[in-house]
Short mmCIF file of C-alpha atoms and ligand atoms in Angstrom, two decimals:
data_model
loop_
_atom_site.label_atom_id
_atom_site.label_comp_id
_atom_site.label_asym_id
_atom_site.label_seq_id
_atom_site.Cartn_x
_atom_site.Cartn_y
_atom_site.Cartn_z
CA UNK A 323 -249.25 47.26 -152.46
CA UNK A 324 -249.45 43.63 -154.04
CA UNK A 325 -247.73 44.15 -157.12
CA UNK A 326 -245.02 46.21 -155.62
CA UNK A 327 -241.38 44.97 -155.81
CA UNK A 328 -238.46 47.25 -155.22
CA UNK A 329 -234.87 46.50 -154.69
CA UNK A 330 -232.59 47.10 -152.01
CA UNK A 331 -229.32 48.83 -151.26
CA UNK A 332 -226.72 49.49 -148.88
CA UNK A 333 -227.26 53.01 -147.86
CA UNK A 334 -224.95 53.45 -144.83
CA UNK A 335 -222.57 50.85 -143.39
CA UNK A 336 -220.35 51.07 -139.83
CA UNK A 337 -218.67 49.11 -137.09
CA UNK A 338 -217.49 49.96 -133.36
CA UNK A 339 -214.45 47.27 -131.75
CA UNK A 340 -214.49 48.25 -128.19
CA UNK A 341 -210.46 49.63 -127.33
CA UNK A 342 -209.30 46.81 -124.69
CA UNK A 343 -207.48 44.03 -126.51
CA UNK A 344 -206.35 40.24 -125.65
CA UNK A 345 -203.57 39.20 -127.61
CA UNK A 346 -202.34 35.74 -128.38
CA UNK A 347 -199.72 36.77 -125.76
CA UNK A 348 -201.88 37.36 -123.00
CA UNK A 349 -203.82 33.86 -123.63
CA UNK A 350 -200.44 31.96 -123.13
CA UNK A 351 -200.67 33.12 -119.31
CA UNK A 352 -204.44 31.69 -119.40
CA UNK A 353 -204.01 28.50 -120.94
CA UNK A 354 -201.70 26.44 -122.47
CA UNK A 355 -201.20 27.56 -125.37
CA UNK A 356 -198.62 29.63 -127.14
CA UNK A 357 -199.31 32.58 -130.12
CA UNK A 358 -197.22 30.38 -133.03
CA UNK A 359 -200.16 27.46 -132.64
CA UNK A 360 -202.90 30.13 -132.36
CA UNK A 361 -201.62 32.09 -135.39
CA UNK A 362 -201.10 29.22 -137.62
CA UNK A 363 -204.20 27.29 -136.50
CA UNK A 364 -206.73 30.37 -136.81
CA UNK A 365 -204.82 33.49 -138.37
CA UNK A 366 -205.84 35.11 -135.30
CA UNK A 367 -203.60 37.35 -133.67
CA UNK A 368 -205.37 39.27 -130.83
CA UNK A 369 -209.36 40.26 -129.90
CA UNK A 370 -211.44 43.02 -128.62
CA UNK A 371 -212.89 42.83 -125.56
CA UNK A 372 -216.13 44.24 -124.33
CA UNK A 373 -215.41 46.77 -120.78
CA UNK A 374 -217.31 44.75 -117.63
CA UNK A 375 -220.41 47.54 -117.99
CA UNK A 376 -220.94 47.15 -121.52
CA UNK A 377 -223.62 44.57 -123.17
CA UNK A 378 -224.04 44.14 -126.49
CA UNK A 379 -226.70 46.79 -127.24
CA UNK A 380 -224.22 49.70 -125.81
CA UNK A 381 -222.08 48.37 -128.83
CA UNK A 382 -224.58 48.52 -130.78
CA UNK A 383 -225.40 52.14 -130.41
CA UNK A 384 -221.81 53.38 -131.18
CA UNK A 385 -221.87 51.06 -134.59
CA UNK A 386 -225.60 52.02 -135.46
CA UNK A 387 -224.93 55.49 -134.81
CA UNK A 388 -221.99 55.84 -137.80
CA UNK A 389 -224.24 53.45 -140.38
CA UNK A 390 -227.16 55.75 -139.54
CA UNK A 391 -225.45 59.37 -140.34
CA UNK A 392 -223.38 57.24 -143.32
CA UNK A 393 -226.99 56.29 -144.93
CA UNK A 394 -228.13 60.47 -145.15
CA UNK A 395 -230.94 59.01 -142.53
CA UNK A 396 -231.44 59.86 -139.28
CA UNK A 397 -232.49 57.39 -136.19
CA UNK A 398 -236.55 58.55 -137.06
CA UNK A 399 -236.12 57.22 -140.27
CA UNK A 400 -235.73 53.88 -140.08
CA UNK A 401 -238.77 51.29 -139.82
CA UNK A 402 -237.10 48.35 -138.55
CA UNK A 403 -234.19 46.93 -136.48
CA UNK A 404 -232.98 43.63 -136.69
CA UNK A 405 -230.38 42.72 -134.32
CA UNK A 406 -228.58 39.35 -135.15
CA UNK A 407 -227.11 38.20 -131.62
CA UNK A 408 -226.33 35.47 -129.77
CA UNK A 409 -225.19 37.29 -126.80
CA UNK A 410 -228.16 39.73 -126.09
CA UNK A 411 -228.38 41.87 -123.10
CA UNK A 412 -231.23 40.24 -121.87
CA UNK A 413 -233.49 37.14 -122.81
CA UNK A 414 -236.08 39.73 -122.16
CA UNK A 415 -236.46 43.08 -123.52
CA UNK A 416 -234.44 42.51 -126.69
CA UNK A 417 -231.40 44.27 -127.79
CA UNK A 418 -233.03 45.88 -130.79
CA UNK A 419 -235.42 47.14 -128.17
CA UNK A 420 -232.56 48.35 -126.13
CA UNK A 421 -231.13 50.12 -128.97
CA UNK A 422 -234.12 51.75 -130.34
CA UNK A 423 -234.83 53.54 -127.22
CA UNK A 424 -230.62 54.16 -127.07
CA UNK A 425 -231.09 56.07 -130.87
CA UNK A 426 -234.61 57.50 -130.34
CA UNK A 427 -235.01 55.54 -133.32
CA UNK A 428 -239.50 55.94 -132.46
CA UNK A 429 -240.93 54.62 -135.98
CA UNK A 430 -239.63 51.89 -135.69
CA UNK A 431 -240.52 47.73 -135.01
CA UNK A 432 -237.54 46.20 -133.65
CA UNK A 433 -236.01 42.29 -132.90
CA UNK A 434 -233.39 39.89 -131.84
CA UNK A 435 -232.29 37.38 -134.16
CA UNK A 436 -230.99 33.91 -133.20
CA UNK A 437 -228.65 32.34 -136.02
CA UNK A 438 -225.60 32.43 -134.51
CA UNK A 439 -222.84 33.56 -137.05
CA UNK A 440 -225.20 33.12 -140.09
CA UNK A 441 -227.37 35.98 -138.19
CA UNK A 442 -225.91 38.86 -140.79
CA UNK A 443 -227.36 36.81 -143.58
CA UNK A 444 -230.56 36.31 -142.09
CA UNK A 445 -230.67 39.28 -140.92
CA UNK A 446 -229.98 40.75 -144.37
CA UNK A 447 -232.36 38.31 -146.35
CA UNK A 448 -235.25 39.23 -144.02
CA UNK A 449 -234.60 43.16 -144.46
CA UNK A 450 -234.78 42.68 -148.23
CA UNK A 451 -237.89 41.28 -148.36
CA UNK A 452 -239.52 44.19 -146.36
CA UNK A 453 -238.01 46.79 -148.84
CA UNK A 454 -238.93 44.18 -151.73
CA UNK A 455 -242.69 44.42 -150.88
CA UNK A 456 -242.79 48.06 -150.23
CA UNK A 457 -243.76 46.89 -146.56
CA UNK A 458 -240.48 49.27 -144.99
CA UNK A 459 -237.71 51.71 -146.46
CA UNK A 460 -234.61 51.54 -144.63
CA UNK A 461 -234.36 48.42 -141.74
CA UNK A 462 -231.22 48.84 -140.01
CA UNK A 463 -229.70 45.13 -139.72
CA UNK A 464 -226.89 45.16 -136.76
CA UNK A 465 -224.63 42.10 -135.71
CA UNK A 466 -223.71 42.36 -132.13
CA UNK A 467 -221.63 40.48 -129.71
CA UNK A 468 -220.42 40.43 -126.44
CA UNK A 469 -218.80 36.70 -126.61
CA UNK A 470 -216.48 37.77 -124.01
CA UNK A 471 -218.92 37.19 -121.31
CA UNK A 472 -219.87 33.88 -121.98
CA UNK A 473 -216.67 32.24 -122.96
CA UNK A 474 -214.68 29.63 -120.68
CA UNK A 475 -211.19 31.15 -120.49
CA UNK A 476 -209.74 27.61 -119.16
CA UNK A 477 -211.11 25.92 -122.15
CA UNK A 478 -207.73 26.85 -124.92
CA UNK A 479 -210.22 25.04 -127.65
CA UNK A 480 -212.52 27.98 -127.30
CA UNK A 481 -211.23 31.01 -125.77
CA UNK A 482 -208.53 31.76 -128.51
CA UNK A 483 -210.94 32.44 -131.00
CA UNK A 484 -213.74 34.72 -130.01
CA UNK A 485 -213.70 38.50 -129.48
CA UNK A 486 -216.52 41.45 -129.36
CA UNK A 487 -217.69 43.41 -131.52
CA UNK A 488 -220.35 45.47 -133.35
CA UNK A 489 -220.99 46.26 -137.25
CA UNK A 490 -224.59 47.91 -138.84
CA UNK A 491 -225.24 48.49 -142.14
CA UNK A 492 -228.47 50.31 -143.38
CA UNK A 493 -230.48 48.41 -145.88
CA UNK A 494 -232.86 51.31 -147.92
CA UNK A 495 -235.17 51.19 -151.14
CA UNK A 496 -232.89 51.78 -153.96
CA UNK A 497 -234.52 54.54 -155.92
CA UNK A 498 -235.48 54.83 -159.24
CA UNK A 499 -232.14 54.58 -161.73
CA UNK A 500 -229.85 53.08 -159.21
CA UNK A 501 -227.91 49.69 -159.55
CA UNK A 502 -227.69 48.48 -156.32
CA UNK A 503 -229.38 45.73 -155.79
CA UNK A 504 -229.60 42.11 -153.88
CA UNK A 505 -229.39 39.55 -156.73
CA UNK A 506 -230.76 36.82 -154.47
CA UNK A 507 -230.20 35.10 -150.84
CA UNK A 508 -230.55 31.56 -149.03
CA UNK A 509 -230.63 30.73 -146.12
CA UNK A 510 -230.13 27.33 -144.40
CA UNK A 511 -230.47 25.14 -141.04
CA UNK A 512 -229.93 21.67 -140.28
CA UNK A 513 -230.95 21.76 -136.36
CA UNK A 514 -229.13 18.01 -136.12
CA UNK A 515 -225.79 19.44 -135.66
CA UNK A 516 -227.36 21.69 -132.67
CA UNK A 517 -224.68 20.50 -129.85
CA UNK A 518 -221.89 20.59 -131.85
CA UNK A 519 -221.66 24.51 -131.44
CA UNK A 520 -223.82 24.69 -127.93
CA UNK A 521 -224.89 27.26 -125.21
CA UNK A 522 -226.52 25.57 -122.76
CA UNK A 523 -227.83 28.15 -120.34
CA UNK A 524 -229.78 31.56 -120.39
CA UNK A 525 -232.63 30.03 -121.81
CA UNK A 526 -235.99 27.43 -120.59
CA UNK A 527 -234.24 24.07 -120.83
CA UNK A 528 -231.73 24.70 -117.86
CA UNK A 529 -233.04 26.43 -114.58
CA UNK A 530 -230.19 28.76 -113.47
CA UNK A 531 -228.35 27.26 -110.13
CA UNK A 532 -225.00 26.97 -108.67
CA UNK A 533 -224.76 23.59 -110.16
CA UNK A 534 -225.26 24.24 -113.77
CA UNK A 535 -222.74 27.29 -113.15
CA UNK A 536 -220.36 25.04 -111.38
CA UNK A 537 -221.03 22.50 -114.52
CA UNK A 538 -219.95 25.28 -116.91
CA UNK A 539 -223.62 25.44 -118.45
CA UNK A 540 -223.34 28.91 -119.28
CA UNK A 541 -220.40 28.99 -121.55
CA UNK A 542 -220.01 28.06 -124.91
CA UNK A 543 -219.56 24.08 -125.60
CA UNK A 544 -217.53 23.47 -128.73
CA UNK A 545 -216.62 20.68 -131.31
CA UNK A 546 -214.18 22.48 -133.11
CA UNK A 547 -213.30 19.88 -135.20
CA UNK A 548 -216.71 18.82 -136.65
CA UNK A 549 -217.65 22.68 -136.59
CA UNK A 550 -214.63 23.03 -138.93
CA UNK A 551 -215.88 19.90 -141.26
CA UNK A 552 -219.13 21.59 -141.39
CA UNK A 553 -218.21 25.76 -141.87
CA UNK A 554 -216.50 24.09 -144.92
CA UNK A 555 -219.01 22.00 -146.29
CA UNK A 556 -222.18 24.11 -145.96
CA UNK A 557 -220.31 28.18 -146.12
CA UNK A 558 -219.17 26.03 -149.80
CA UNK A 559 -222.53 25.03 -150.75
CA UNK A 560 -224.33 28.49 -149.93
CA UNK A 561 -221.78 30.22 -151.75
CA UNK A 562 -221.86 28.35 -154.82
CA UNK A 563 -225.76 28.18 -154.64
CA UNK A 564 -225.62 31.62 -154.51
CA UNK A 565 -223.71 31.99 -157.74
CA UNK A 566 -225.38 29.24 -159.73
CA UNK A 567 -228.61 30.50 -158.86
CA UNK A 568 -227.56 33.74 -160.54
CA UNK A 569 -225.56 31.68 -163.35
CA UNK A 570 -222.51 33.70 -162.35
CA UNK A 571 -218.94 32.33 -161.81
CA UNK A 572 -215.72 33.98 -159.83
CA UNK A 573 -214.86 36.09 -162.79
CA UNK A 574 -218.33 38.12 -162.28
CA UNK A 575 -217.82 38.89 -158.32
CA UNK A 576 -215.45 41.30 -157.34
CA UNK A 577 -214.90 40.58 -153.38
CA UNK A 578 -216.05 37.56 -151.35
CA UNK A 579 -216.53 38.02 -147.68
CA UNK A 580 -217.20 34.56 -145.85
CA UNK A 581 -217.81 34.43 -142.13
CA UNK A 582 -215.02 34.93 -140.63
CA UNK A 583 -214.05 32.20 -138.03
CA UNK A 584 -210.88 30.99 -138.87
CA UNK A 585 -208.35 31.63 -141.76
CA UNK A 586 -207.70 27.84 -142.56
CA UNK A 587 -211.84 27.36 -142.68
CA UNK A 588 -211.21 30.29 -145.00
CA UNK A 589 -209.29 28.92 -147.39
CA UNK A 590 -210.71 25.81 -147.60
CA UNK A 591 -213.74 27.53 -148.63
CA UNK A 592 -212.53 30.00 -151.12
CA UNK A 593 -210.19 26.49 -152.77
CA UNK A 594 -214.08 24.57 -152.49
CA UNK A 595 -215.59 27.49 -154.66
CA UNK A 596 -212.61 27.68 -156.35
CA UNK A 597 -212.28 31.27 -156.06
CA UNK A 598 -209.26 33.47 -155.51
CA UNK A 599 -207.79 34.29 -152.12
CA UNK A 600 -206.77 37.39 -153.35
CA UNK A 601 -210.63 38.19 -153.97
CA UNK A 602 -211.34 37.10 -150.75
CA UNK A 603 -211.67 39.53 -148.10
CA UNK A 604 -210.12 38.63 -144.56
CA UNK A 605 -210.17 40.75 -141.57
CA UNK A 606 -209.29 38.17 -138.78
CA UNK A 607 -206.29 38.92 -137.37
CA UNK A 608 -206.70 41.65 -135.33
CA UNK A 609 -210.05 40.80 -134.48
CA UNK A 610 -211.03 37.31 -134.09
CA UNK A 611 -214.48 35.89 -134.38
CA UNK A 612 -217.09 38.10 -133.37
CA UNK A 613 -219.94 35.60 -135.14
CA UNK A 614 -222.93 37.63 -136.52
CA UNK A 615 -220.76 41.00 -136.25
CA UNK A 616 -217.59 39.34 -138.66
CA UNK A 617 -219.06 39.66 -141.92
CA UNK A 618 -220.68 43.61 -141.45
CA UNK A 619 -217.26 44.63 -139.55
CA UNK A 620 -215.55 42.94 -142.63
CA UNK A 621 -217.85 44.52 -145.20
CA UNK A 622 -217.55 48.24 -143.20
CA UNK A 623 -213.77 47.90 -143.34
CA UNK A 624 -213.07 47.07 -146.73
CA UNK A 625 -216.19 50.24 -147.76
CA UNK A 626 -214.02 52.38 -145.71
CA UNK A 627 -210.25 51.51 -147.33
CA UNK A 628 -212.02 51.53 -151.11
CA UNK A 629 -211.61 48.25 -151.91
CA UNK A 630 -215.13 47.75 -152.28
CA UNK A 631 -217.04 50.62 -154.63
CA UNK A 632 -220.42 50.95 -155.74
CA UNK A 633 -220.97 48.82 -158.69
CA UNK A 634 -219.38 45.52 -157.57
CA UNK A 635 -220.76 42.78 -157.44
CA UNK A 636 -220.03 40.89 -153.51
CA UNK A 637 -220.63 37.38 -152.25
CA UNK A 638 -221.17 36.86 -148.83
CA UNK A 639 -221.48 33.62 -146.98
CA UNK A 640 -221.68 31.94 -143.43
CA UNK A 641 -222.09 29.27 -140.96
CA UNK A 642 -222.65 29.29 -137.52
CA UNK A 643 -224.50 27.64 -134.47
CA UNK A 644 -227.81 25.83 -134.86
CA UNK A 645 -226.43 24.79 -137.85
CA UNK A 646 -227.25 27.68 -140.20
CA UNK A 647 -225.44 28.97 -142.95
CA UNK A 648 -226.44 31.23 -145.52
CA UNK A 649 -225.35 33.15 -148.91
CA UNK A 650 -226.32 36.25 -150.40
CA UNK A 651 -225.30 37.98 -153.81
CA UNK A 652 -225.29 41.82 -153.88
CA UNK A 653 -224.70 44.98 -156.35
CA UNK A 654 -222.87 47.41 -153.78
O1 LIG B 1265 -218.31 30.64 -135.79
C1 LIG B 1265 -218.05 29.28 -135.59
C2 LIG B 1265 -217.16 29.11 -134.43
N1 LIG B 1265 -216.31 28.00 -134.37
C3 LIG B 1265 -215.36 27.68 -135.27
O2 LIG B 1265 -215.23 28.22 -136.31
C4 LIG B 1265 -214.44 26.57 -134.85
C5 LIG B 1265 -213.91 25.76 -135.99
N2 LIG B 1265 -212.80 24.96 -135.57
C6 LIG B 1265 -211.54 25.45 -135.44
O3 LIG B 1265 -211.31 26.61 -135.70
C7 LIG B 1265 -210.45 24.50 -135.02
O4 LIG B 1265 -211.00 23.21 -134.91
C8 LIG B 1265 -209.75 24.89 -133.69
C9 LIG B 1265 -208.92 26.14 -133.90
C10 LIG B 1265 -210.78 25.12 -132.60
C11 LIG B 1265 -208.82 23.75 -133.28
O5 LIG B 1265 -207.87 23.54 -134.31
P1 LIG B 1265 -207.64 22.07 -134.89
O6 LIG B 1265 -206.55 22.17 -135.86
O7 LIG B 1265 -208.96 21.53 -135.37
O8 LIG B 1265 -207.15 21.30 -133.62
P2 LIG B 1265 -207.77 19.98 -132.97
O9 LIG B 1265 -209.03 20.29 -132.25
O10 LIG B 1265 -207.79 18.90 -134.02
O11 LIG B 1265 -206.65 19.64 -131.90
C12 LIG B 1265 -205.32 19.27 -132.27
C13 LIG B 1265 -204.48 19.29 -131.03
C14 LIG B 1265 -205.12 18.60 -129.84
O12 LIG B 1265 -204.09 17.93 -129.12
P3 LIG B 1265 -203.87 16.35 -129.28
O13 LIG B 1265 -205.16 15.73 -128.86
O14 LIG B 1265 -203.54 16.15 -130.73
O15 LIG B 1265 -202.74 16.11 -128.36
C15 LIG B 1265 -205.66 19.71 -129.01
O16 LIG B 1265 -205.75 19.38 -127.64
O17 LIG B 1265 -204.27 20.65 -130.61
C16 LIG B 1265 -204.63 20.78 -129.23
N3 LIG B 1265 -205.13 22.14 -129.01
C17 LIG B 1265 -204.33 23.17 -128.73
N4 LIG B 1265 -202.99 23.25 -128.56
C18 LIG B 1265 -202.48 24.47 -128.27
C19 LIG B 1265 -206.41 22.58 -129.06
N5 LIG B 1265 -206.45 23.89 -128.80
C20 LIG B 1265 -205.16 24.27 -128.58
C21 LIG B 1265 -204.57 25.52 -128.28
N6 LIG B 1265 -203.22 25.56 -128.14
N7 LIG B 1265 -205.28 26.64 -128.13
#
C-alpha cells in the first residue's frame, strides 16, 4: 500500500435547512435592531432554525441521507465519517457516532471535528488524504449545526447572523480515467486569536453551574469587528495560497465559494484576491451563517441549479473560530 496514491472526487453532494425560519423582521421584536441595518451590514435576510427536539446529528441524517443515494453508494459503503461541528449533540458520544448508528452506516470509523467554520475544509483535506493513500474509498465529510441553541438572543451583535443547518458531500476514489480531482489543500490556525470568536462552556475549563449560566458562559462571545479584520485577512491568504501553489490565477477557476459569514467579509475577500463577484458564489441571504455547514450547503446548491458541472475547476476558502482558516482547489 506504500506507493499507492489515488485522487479524490465528489461523488454525491446534499444539504437539509430545517423549515422554521427567523427573519430580520422577527429579530427587530428581540433586539434593537431593524432589517435595513441587518441587510446592509451582513446580506442576511432571514435563518433556519433547528425544532426544540432536534440536535445536530438528526440534521445530519436528513443531509447525509440525499449525498449518500446522490454518490450511487449506500450507508454500508462508506469507511469514514467526519462530522465538522461546533455544536455537537453531546461532548460525549460524538455526532458522527450518532449518525452512523442513525444510517446503519456499520463499516465505518466515525468523528467530530472542532474547527469552527473552517471545519468543511478540514474536514475535506483530511478525507483526501485517506482516499490518497488507498487507506478508505468514500469518507462522508458532513458540516452540521445547531447554532440556534447556543446563541444569546439579547446580544443584536450576535444573534442576527447565525442560523442551522446541515450539508454532506461524499468524497470517493476517483477511478481510473476520471478528472476529478483535489489539486491541493491548506489548512491553518493561529490559536492567539482564540477569544475573539469564544464558547466558553460545554467543555473542562468551566464546571457547569447556575452562575456560569447566569454569566452567559454558554453562549457564543463575539468580537465582530476583529473577527471581520481577520475572515478578511487570512480567508485572502488561503485562497491565494491555494492558487499560487497550483500557479493558477482567476481566469483558471470557474466558481469561488468562501465561507459564508457575511456578504461585506465577502467582498472584501473576493476584491483581496482580486477575483470577480460574479464568480463568486453567495448563498447568504436566506440562510445566514451556519459555520462548518455554509460552504457544503453553498456547494450542494449551486450542483443542484447547474452552475457548477463536472470539469470546473472550484476554490473554496474559510475562517472561523480558533482561528482557523483554510483553502482547497478542486476538479468537480
Ligand atoms: O463565522 C464567523 C462568525 N463571525 C463573523 O463573521 C462576524 C464578523 N463580523 C461582522 O459580521 C460584523 O462585525 C457585525 C455584523 C457583527 C457588526 O457589523 P459592523 O459593521 O462591524 O458593526 P460594529 O460592530 O462596528 O458596530 C457599529 C455600530 C455599533 O454602534 P456604535 O457603537 O457605533 O453606536 C453597534 O453597537 O452598530 C451597532 N450594532 C448594531 N446596530 C443595529 C451592532 N449590531 C447591531 C445591530 N443592529 N444588530
Amino acid at each position: 500500500m506504500a506507493d499507492t496514491f489515488y485522487q479524490t472526487k465528489i461523488s454525491g453532494t446534499g444539504h437539509y435547512l430545517p423549515p422554521k425560519l427567523l427573519t430580520n423582521k422577527d429579530l427587530e421584536k428581540l433586539v434593537e435592531t431593524t432589517d435595513e441595518w441587518i441587510t446592509e451590514r451582513t446580506g442576511i435576510k432571514e435563518r433556519h432554525i433547528a425544532d426544540e427536539s432536534q440536535a445536530s446529528s438528526d440534521l445530519a441524517y436528513e443531509a447525509a441521507k440525499i449525498a449518500i443515494k446522490e454518490a450511487g453508494l449506500t450507508p454500508e459503503d462508506i469507511d469514514c465519517i467526519i462530522f465538522p461541528t461546533v455544536t455537537p449533540d453531546h461532548v460525549m458520544p460524538s455526532s458522527a457516532c450518532l449518525l452512523q448508528e442513525k444510517l446503519g452506516a456499520k463499516n465505518c470509523m466515525a468523528f467530530d471535528l472542532t474547527a469552527a467554520c473552517s471545519g468543511f475544509i478540514y474536514a475535506m483535506s483530511i478525507a483526501h488524504s485517506f482516499i490518497q493513500t488507498g487507506h478508505y474509498k468514500h469518507v462522508l465529510c458532513i458540516g452540521s449545526e445547531v447554532l440556534s441553541k447556543f446563541v444569546d438572543y439579547t446580544d443584536r451583535g450576535v444573534c442576527i447572523l447565525f442560523g442551522d443547518g446541515s450539508a454532506a458531500a461524499v468524497l470517493s476514489r476517483a477511478e481510473e480515467g476520471e478528472e476529478s480531482k483535489i489539486y491541493s489543500r491548506h489548512c491553518y490556525a493561529e490559536g492567539a486569536h482564540g477569544k475573539l470568536l469564544y464558547l466558553p462552556m460545554g467543555g473542562s475549563a468551566i464546571r457547569p453551574s447556575h452562575e456560569a449560566i447566569e454569566a452567559n458562559q454558554h453562549t457564543v462571545e463575539m468580537n465582530g469587528r476583529e473577527i471581520f479584520r481577520n475572515a478578511v485577512r487570512t480567508m485572502g491568504k488561503a485562497a491565494q495560497t491555494t492558487l499560487e501553489t497550483n500557479g493558477m490565477t482567476k481566469e483558471d477557476v470557474d466558481w469561488f465559494i468562501p465561507h459564508q459569514a457575511n456578504a461585506r467579509i465577502i467582498e472584501a475577500v473576493a476584491k483581496h484576491i482580486d477575483f470577480p463577484m460574479e464568480k463568486v458564489i453567495v448563498e447568504l441571504a436566506d440562510i445566514g451563517n451556519t459555520s462548518a455547514a455554509t460552504i457544503p450547503i453553498a456547494m450542494d446548491r449551486a450542483i443542484r441549479d447547474g452552475r457548477i458541472k463536472r470539469g470546473q475547476n472550484i476554490l473554496l476558502a474559510a475562517f472561523g473560530g480558533g482561528l482557523t482558516s483554510g483553502g482547497l482547489l478542486l476538479k468537480y
